[in-house]
Amino acid sequence: MEMQLSNDHPGVADSNYLARRAAIAAIAEKYQDGIIPAVAYTEVENQTWRTVAHELADVHAEVASAELRAAATRLALPTDRVPQLAEISARLGVLSNFRVEPVPGLVPTRRFYGALADRCFLSTQYLRHHSVPLYTPEPDVIHEVMGHATLLASPAFADLHQAAGKASLRSETAAALDFFSRIFWFTLEFGVIREGAATKAYGAGLLSSFGELAHMHHADIRPFDLVAMGTQDYDITVYQPVLFAAASMAQLTDELGDFFESYDDEAYGRLTSGPA
């Protein structure tokens, strides 16, 4: 399987890395009937995981939201090795009735979101390039597990992910799906929340990125506003310059949950039509 990486990917010219990526993708393609094939991670890959886990631990203690810190404690990820997706899936099944299925690489948007409706998270198994362990221009198993799996260890965030998946299935037009995707991006990927006078991170993209967390307080942090999020542009290749902060966990679960539960093409039309 040939790997097509972006020109800015640290491993784009590393033939050994590309071959390893292809081998891991081939392992994921063997998935069937709920049995997740294991990956025999190398010492280089385990060292990459250890480096990221170590660097993020202190930062999470300072800037991760209380709900996510509690979820991380329940999930109890290993810090010395890359965990197998089967381990993560089994643990999430106990904590929030979610499961994980492996995929060889990026999947179509509708397939990724649609799986969430069935309380299923689609995850890659490969790691970022070892030369820059704190950076990746694409989702990898570190992002999927340290980011999304941690959210999914919280029953409240697991329910939001499932509701988001169902909303995506009701988004029949490309415009409605795009609006939904932006809200997903500015909440479950890059959401922040107020805790007292402090701003804390809960989005998976923030939690899994040392650089994003370091840059978070330099962003333009705006009030929680669904229409503003749904119409805000973003660039995945830079640290996010705009973030939206929920005033509390109650606001986040109530307003975001209500949005996901009721969203469809008609709701998209109402939200974007402007004043009557």
JSON list of N, CA, C and O in Angstrom, two decimals, residues 17 32 63 72 103 120 124 157 162 193 201 224 265:
[
{"chain": "A", "resi": 17, "resn": "TYR", "atom": "N", "xyz": [10.20, 4.79, 7.08]},
{"chain": "A", "resi": 17, "resn": "TYR", "atom": "CA", "xyz": [8.95, 5.19, 7.73]},
{"chain": "A", "resi": 17, "resn": "TYR", "atom": "C", "xyz": [7.75, 4.88, 6.84]},
{"chain": "A", "resi": 17, "resn": "TYR", "atom": "O", "xyz": [6.74, 4.37, 7.31]},
{"chain": "A", "resi": 32, "resn": "GLN", "atom": "N", "xyz": [-11.66, -7.71, 11.23]},
{"chain": "A", "resi": 32, "resn": "GLN", "atom": "CA", "xyz": [-12.98, -8.24, 10.94]},
{"chain": "A", "resi": 32, "resn": "GLN", "atom": "C", "xyz": [-13.57, -8.85, 12.20]},
{"chain": "A", "resi": 32, "resn": "GLN", "atom": "O", "xyz": [-12.85, -9.28, 13.11]},
{"chain": "A", "resi": 63, "resn": "VAL", "atom": "N", "xyz": [-3.55, 22.46, 32.42]},
{"chain": "A", "resi": 63, "resn": "VAL", "atom": "CA", "xyz": [-4.52, 23.12, 31.53]},
{"chain": "A", "resi": 63, "resn": "VAL", "atom": "C", "xyz": [-5.66, 22.23, 31.04]},
{"chain": "A", "resi": 63, "resn": "VAL", "atom": "O", "xyz": [-6.57, 22.73, 30.38]},
{"chain": "A", "resi": 72, "resn": "ALA", "atom": "N", "xyz": [-9.10, 10.71, 32.09]},
{"chain": "A", "resi": 72, "resn": "ALA", "atom": "CA", "xyz": [-7.76, 10.15, 31.87]},
{"chain": "A", "resi": 72, "resn": "ALA", "atom": "C", "xyz": [-7.37, 9.21, 32.99]},
{"chain": "A", "resi": 72, "resn": "ALA", "atom": "O", "xyz": [-6.75, 8.16, 32.75]},
{"chain": "A", "resi": 103, "resn": "VAL", "atom": "N", "xyz": [-8.54, 1.52, 11.37]},
{"chain": "A", "resi": 103, "resn": "VAL", "atom": "CA", "xyz": [-8.60, 1.85, 9.94]},
{"chain": "A", "resi": 103, "resn": "VAL", "atom": "C", "xyz": [-7.17, 2.09, 9.47]},
{"chain": "A", "resi": 103, "resn": "VAL", "atom": "O", "xyz": [-6.30, 2.50, 10.25]},
{"chain": "A", "resi": 120, "resn": "CYS", "atom": "N", "xyz": [-18.99, 3.90, 17.96]},
{"chain": "A", "resi": 120, "resn": "CYS", "atom": "CA", "xyz": [-17.77, 3.30, 17.43]},
{"chain": "A", "resi": 120, "resn": "CYS", "atom": "C", "xyz": [-16.83, 4.40, 16.99]},
{"chain": "A", "resi": 120, "resn": "CYS", "atom": "O", "xyz": [-17.22, 5.30, 16.23]},
{"chain": "A", "resi": 124, "resn": "THR", "atom": "N", "xyz": [-6.67, 5.16, 13.63]},
{"chain": "A", "resi": 124, "resn": "THR", "atom": "CA", "xyz": [-5.45, 4.68, 12.99]},
{"chain": "A", "resi": 124, "resn": "THR", "atom": "C", "xyz": [-4.59, 3.95, 14.02]},
{"chain": "A", "resi": 124, "resn": "THR", "atom": "O", "xyz": [-4.82, 4.05, 15.23]},
{"chain": "A", "resi": 157, "resn": "PHE", "atom": "N", "xyz": [-18.90, 13.03, 27.52]},
{"chain": "A", "resi": 157, "resn": "PHE", "atom": "CA", "xyz": [-18.32, 13.30, 26.21]},
{"chain": "A", "resi": 157, "resn": "PHE", "atom": "C", "xyz": [-18.58, 12.14, 25.24]},
{"chain": "A", "resi": 157, "resn": "PHE", "atom": "O", "xyz": [-18.71, 12.36, 24.03]},
{"chain": "A", "resi": 162, "resn": "GLN", "atom": "N", "xyz": [-21.63, 10.35, 20.32]},
{"chain": "A", "resi": 162, "resn": "GLN", "atom": "CA", "xyz": [-22.68, 9.59, 19.66]},
{"chain": "A", "resi": 162, "resn": "GLN", "atom": "C", "xyz": [-23.74, 10.52, 19.07]},
{"chain": "A", "resi": 162, "resn": "GLN", "atom": "O", "xyz": [-24.19, 10.31, 17.94]},
{"chain": "A", "resi": 193, "resn": "ILE", "atom": "N", "xyz": [-12.99, 25.39, 27.90]},
{"chain": "A", "resi": 193, "resn": "ILE", "atom": "CA", "xyz": [-14.07, 25.61, 28.85]},
{"chain": "A", "resi": 193, "resn": "ILE", "atom": "C", "xyz": [-13.56, 26.46, 30.00]},
{"chain": "A", "resi": 193, "resn": "ILE", "atom": "O", "xyz": [-12.38, 26.38, 30.37]},
{"chain": "A", "resi": 201, "resn": "ALA", "atom": "N", "xyz": [-8.64, 23.11, 28.60]},
{"chain": "A", "resi": 201, "resn": "ALA", "atom": "CA", "xyz": [-8.84, 22.41, 27.33]},
{"chain": "A", "resi": 201, "resn": "ALA", "atom": "C", "xyz": [-9.62, 21.13, 27.53]},
{"chain": "A", "resi": 201, "resn": "ALA", "atom": "O", "xyz": [-9.46, 20.42, 28.52]},
{"chain": "A", "resi": 224, "resn": "PHE", "atom": "N", "xyz": [-18.89, 30.91, 23.69]},
{"chain": "A", "resi": 224, "resn": "PHE", "atom": "CA", "xyz": [-19.53, 29.75, 23.06]},
{"chain": "A", "resi": 224, "resn": "PHE", "atom": "C", "xyz": [-20.72, 30.21, 22.22]},
{"chain": "A", "resi": 224, "resn": "PHE", "atom": "O", "xyz": [-21.66, 30.80, 22.73]},
{"chain": "A", "resi": 265, "resn": "ASP", "atom": "N", "xyz": [-30.89, 19.23, 8.12]},
{"chain": "A", "resi": 265, "resn": "ASP", "atom": "CA", "xyz": [-30.80, 20.27, 7.08]},
{"chain": "A", "resi": 265, "resn": "ASP", "atom": "C", "xyz": [-31.73, 21.45, 7.36]},
{"chain": "A", "resi": 265, "resn": "ASP", "atom": "O", "xyz": [-31.37, 22.60, 7.08]}
]
